[in-house]
Short mmCIF file of C-alpha atoms in Angstrom, two decimals:
data_model
loop_
_atom_site.label_atom_id
_atom_site.label_comp_id
_atom_site.label_asym_id
_atom_site.label_seq_id
_atom_site.Cartn_x
_atom_site.Cartn_y
_atom_site.Cartn_z
CA MET A 1 -163.44 -36.36 -85.84
CA SER A 2 -165.40 -34.79 -88.86
CA VAL A 3 -168.91 -35.99 -90.17
CA THR A 4 -169.27 -36.38 -94.09
CA PRO A 5 -172.75 -34.98 -95.30
CA ALA A 6 -174.27 -38.49 -95.55
CA GLN A 7 -173.90 -39.21 -92.28
CA ALA A 8 -174.83 -35.71 -90.98
CA ALA A 9 -178.09 -36.04 -93.15
CA THR A 10 -178.73 -39.99 -91.77
CA ALA A 11 -177.87 -38.77 -87.85
CA GLN A 12 -181.27 -37.60 -87.62
CA CYS A 13 -182.89 -40.38 -89.20
CA PRO A 14 -184.29 -43.31 -86.84
CA VAL A 15 -182.32 -46.55 -87.49
CA ALA A 16 -183.34 -50.21 -86.31
CA SER A 17 -181.56 -51.60 -83.57
CA LYS A 18 -179.94 -55.29 -84.09
CA ALA A 19 -182.62 -56.33 -81.94
CA GLU A 20 -185.24 -55.16 -84.56
CA ALA A 21 -183.14 -56.17 -87.64
CA LYS A 22 -182.95 -59.66 -86.25
CA ARG A 23 -186.82 -59.56 -85.20
CA SER A 24 -187.35 -58.47 -88.83
CA TYR A 25 -184.94 -61.13 -90.73
CA LYS A 26 -186.46 -63.86 -88.69
CA ALA A 27 -189.99 -62.57 -89.37
CA MET A 28 -190.86 -62.45 -85.54
CA GLY A 29 -194.40 -61.06 -85.51
CA ASP A 30 -195.95 -59.39 -82.42
CA THR A 31 -199.69 -60.55 -81.43
CA PRO A 32 -201.16 -58.18 -80.11
CA PRO A 33 -199.41 -55.65 -82.39
CA ARG A 34 -197.60 -52.63 -81.09
CA GLY A 35 -199.01 -49.58 -81.06
CA ALA A 36 -197.84 -45.72 -81.33
CA ASP A 37 -193.89 -46.50 -80.59
CA ALA A 38 -193.50 -49.19 -82.79
CA ILE A 39 -190.81 -47.84 -84.59
CA LYS A 40 -188.10 -46.26 -82.48
CA GLY A 41 -187.87 -42.53 -82.56
CA VAL A 42 -191.29 -42.46 -84.63
CA ARG A 43 -194.67 -41.71 -83.35
CA VAL A 44 -197.60 -42.87 -85.24
CA GLY A 45 -200.38 -40.75 -83.64
CA TYR A 46 -203.46 -42.31 -85.09
CA ILE A 47 -203.54 -46.27 -85.98
CA PRO A 48 -206.66 -47.09 -87.01
CA THR A 49 -208.30 -50.26 -84.81
CA GLY A 50 -208.54 -53.81 -85.85
CA PHE A 51 -205.17 -55.02 -86.39
CA SER A 52 -204.49 -58.54 -84.88
CA GLY A 53 -200.84 -58.84 -85.71
CA GLY A 54 -198.10 -56.33 -86.65
CA GLN A 55 -194.26 -57.17 -87.49
CA VAL A 56 -190.92 -54.93 -87.88
CA VAL A 57 -189.61 -54.50 -91.17
CA VAL A 58 -185.86 -53.52 -91.74
CA ASN A 59 -183.52 -53.49 -94.92
CA LYS A 60 -180.63 -52.50 -95.75
CA HIS A 61 -179.17 -52.08 -99.09
CA HIS A 62 -177.58 -49.55 -101.88
CA GLY A 63 -176.37 -47.23 -99.17
CA VAL A 64 -180.20 -46.89 -97.73
CA ALA A 65 -181.66 -48.09 -94.38
CA GLU A 66 -185.27 -49.03 -94.05
CA TYR A 67 -187.08 -49.12 -90.69
CA GLY A 68 -191.05 -49.82 -90.55
CA TYR A 69 -193.82 -51.41 -88.95
CA GLN A 70 -196.68 -53.10 -90.59
CA TRP A 71 -199.99 -53.79 -88.60
CA THR A 72 -202.15 -56.29 -90.38
CA ASP A 73 -205.47 -58.36 -89.64
CA LYS A 74 -206.28 -61.96 -90.14
CA ARG A 75 -207.89 -62.18 -93.40
CA SER A 76 -205.99 -62.96 -96.36
CA ASP A 77 -203.70 -60.68 -98.41
CA THR A 78 -206.46 -61.05 -101.72
CA ASP A 79 -209.21 -60.13 -99.26
CA PRO A 80 -210.42 -57.10 -100.36
CA LYS A 81 -211.62 -56.46 -96.95
CA ALA A 82 -208.38 -56.94 -95.46
CA ARG A 83 -206.95 -53.96 -93.11
CA SER A 84 -203.05 -53.42 -93.49
CA LEU A 85 -201.10 -50.41 -92.51
CA TRP A 86 -196.99 -50.31 -93.12
CA VAL A 87 -195.29 -46.87 -92.01
CA ARG A 88 -191.84 -47.02 -92.93
CA VAL A 89 -189.01 -44.34 -92.32
CA VAL A 90 -186.19 -44.62 -94.97
CA CYS A 91 -182.64 -43.02 -94.45
CA TRP A 92 -181.49 -41.88 -97.76
CA PRO A 93 -178.60 -39.17 -97.52
CA LYS A 94 -179.75 -37.99 -101.20
CA ALA A 95 -183.45 -37.43 -100.08
CA GLY A 96 -184.27 -33.71 -100.42
CA LYS A 97 -187.35 -32.99 -102.53
CA LEU A 98 -190.50 -34.52 -103.22
CA SER A 99 -189.63 -35.33 -106.58
CA GLN A 100 -186.84 -37.73 -106.06
CA LEU A 101 -189.32 -40.23 -104.76
CA LYS A 102 -189.99 -41.42 -108.09
CA ASN A 103 -185.91 -42.49 -108.54
CA ALA A 104 -185.30 -43.37 -104.84
CA PRO A 105 -183.74 -47.14 -104.49
CA PHE A 106 -186.40 -48.86 -102.60
CA ASP A 107 -186.82 -52.34 -103.12
CA LEU A 108 -190.61 -52.56 -102.33
CA GLY A 109 -193.15 -49.62 -102.30
CA THR A 110 -191.24 -47.49 -104.93
CA PHE A 111 -193.16 -44.70 -106.58
CA SER A 112 -192.48 -46.12 -110.12
CA GLY A 113 -196.08 -45.93 -111.45
CA ASP A 114 -198.53 -43.28 -112.01
CA THR A 115 -197.65 -41.17 -109.17
CA LYS A 116 -199.53 -37.65 -107.84
CA GLN A 117 -199.00 -34.91 -105.50
CA ALA A 118 -201.25 -34.35 -102.92
CA THR A 119 -201.67 -32.62 -99.50
CA LEU A 120 -202.32 -35.02 -96.70
CA GLY A 121 -202.20 -34.56 -92.87
CA GLY A 122 -200.66 -30.98 -93.67
CA ARG A 123 -198.09 -32.59 -95.61
CA LYS A 124 -197.21 -32.56 -99.57
CA VAL A 125 -196.81 -35.80 -100.25
CA LEU A 126 -196.60 -37.95 -103.60
CA THR A 127 -199.34 -40.61 -104.04
CA MET A 128 -199.32 -43.96 -106.05
CA GLN A 129 -201.90 -46.84 -106.10
CA GLY A 130 -200.76 -49.89 -104.29
CA ASP A 131 -199.53 -52.29 -106.82
CA GLY A 132 -199.78 -56.01 -106.55
CA ALA A 133 -196.88 -56.66 -104.53
CA LEU A 134 -198.32 -54.64 -101.78
CA GLY A 135 -202.12 -55.38 -101.96
CA THR A 136 -204.38 -52.56 -103.00
CA GLY A 137 -204.76 -49.45 -101.43
CA LEU A 138 -202.46 -46.07 -101.36
CA LEU A 139 -198.88 -45.61 -101.06
CA VAL A 140 -197.89 -42.13 -100.19
CA GLY A 141 -194.57 -40.61 -99.04
CA TRP A 142 -192.92 -37.32 -98.07
CA VAL A 143 -189.15 -35.89 -97.52
CA GLU A 144 -189.73 -35.13 -93.69
CA ARG A 145 -186.12 -33.39 -93.73
CA LYS A 146 -182.74 -33.85 -95.65
CA GLY A 147 -181.85 -37.70 -95.61
CA THR A 148 -185.05 -38.91 -94.29
CA VAL A 149 -188.24 -40.03 -96.31
CA VAL A 150 -191.05 -41.26 -94.94
CA THR A 151 -193.66 -43.46 -96.65
CA VAL A 152 -197.36 -45.11 -95.86
CA MET A 153 -198.70 -47.97 -97.62
CA ALA A 154 -202.64 -48.19 -96.51
CA SER A 155 -204.78 -51.22 -97.65
CA GLN A 156 -207.99 -50.10 -99.63
CA PRO A 157 -210.28 -50.16 -96.60
CA LEU A 158 -208.08 -47.63 -94.77
CA VAL A 159 -207.62 -45.12 -97.48
CA GLY A 160 -210.40 -42.75 -96.01
CA ASP A 161 -207.93 -42.63 -92.78
CA LEU A 162 -204.88 -41.53 -94.05
CA ASP A 163 -205.12 -37.90 -93.66
CA LYS A 164 -205.21 -38.78 -89.93
CA ILE A 165 -202.50 -41.21 -89.95
CA VAL A 166 -200.21 -38.82 -91.94
CA ALA A 167 -200.84 -36.05 -89.86
CA GLY A 168 -200.10 -38.29 -87.07
CA ILE A 169 -196.60 -39.26 -87.63
CA ARG A 170 -194.03 -37.30 -85.84
CA LEU A 171 -189.93 -38.13 -86.19
#
């Protein structure tokens, strides 16, 4: 049996189990939230304290599989002190260069605005200020390896922690 380049690229990319996809589609939350191993195959080595809940986020579309976890607190999304952290792995076979993130087929957390390149946590990343759909804060993303993209959305109160958050993510 031969493996296509697309299959080979995504074979190393963490994907959600059927049970996790079911939890996501039913919007089932976790109280208290999960910890460093919230996303199977991904370790988030630094998670700021103070989160009261969390939820698995799974989405498949346009040949892309997205798998992540969102940590939140009890404040409303409109509260400027609200704390939210979303770490997502995207299995996108075409991903190979940082510049491609501007045209990535993501449903949410797209790099469609004014993007900048930066170095966070020792990684070259693309950054963009969060928009209304994701709240205020900073969206960052990078190509971890061919076919695998990681994005992190940190609400405004957590932007100062992004260097430690990004440095602590391991696939």
